[in-house]
Short mmCIF file of C-alpha atoms in Angstrom, two decimals:
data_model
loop_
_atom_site.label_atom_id
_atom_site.label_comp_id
_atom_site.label_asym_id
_atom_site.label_seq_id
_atom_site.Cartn_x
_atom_site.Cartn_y
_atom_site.Cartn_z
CA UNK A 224 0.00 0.00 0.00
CA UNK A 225 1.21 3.14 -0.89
CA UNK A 226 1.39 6.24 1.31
CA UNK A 227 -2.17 7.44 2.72
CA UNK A 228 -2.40 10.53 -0.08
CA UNK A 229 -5.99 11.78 2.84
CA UNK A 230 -3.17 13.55 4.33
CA UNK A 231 -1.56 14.95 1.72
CA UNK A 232 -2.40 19.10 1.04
CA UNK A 233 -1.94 20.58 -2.39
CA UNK A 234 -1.39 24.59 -2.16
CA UNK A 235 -2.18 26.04 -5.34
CA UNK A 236 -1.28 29.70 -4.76
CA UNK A 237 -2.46 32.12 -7.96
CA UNK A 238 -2.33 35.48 -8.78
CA UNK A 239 -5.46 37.54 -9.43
CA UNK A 240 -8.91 36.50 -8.76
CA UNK A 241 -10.80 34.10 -10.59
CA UNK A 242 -14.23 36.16 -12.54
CA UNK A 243 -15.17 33.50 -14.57
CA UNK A 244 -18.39 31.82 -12.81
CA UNK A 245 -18.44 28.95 -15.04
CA UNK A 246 -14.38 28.32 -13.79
CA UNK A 247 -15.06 28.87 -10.39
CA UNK A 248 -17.61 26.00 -10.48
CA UNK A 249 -15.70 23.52 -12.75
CA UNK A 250 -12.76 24.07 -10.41
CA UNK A 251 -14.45 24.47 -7.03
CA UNK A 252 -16.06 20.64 -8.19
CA UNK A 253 -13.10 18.85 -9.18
CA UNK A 254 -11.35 20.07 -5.30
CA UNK A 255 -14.57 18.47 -3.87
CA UNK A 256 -14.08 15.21 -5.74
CA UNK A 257 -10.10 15.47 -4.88
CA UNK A 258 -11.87 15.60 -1.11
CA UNK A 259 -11.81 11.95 -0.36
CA UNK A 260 -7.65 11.88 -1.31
CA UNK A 261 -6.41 15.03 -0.19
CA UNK A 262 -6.84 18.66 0.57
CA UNK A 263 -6.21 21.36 -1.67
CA UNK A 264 -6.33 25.00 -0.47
CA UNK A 265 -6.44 27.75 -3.24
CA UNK A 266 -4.66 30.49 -2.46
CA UNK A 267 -5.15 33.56 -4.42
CA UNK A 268 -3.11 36.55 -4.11
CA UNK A 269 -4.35 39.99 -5.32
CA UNK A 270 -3.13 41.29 -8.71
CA UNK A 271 -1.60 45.17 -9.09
CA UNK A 272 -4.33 47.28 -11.31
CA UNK A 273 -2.77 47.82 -14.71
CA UNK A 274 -3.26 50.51 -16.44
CA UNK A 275 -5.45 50.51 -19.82
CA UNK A 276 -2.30 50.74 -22.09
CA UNK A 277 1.40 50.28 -21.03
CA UNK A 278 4.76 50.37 -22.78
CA UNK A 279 6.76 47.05 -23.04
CA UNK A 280 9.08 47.79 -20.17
CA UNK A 281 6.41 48.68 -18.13
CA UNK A 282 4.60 44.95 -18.69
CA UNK A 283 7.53 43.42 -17.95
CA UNK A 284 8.18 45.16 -14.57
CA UNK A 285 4.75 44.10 -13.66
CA UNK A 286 5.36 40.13 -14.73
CA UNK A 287 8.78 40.27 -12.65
CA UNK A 288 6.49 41.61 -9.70
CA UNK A 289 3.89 39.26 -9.79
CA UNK A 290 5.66 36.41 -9.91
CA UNK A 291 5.54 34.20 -7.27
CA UNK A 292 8.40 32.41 -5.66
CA UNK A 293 8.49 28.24 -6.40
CA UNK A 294 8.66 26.17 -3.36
CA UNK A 295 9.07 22.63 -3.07
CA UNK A 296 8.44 20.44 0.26
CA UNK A 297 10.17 17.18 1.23
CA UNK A 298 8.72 15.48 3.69
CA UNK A 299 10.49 14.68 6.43
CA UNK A 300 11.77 11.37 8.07
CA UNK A 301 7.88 9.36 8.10
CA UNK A 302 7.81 9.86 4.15
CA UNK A 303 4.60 8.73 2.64
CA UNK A 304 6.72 6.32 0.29
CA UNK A 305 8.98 3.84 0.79
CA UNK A 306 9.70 3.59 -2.87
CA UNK A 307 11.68 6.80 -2.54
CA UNK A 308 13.04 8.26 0.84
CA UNK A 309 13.39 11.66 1.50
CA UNK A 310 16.77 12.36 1.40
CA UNK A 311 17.25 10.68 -1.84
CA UNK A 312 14.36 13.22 -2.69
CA UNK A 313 16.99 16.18 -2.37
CA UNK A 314 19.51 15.01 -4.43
CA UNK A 315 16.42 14.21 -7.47
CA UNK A 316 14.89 17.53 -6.53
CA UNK A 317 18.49 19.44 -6.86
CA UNK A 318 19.57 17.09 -9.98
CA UNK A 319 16.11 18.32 -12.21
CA UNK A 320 16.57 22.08 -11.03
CA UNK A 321 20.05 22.08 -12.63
CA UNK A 322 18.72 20.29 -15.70
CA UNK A 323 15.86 23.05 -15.82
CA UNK A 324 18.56 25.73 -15.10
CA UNK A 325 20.88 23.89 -18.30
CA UNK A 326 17.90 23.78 -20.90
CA UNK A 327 16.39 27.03 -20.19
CA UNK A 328 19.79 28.68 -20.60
CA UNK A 329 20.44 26.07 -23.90
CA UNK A 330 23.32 24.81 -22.57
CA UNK A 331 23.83 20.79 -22.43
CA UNK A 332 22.62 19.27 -19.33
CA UNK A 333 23.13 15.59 -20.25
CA UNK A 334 27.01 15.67 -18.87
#
């Protein structure tokens, strides 16, 4: 048996608030059929107001300030698999950031 995935929590953290009725239904029913497995918490965090029209720069500036910061979380030493321990986890979880870092630069990462 694999790990029990009821205690699990998936933080989906977005920027902006949804409008779209027919979204916030379609989404708000797929986290209550995820409810038997795990948790999921939406987290939305407010948006700056753009103005109507904006240079280039200015878009930019506002992508680089809404973006939000990537976190990953290892569990710690009662992992909820066997099949692969946490602190194996760090060296995987290190190993496909520098392959990210590698292709999105389009250097080699296959050394």
């Amino acid at each position: 048996m694999r790990g029990d995935c009821r205690i699990c929590v998936y933080k989906i953290l977005t920027v902006g608030k949804l409008k779209e009725c027919y979204l916030v239904d379609r989404i708000a029913e797929y986290v209550k059929r995820i409810g038997p497995y795990a948790k999921v918490q939406m987290i939305e965090v407010p948006d700056d107001k753009a103005p109507e029209s904006m240079r280039p720069g200015e878009e930019q500036q506002m992508r680089m300030k809404e973006s939000n910061q990537l976190a990953f979380v290892i569990c710690g030493l009662l992992e909820l698999s066997s099949e692969l321990p946490h602190q194996l986890m760090r060296l995987v979880l290190v190993g496909q950031v520098y392959c990210v870092m590698r292709i999105n630069r389009g250097e080699p990462y296959h050394k």
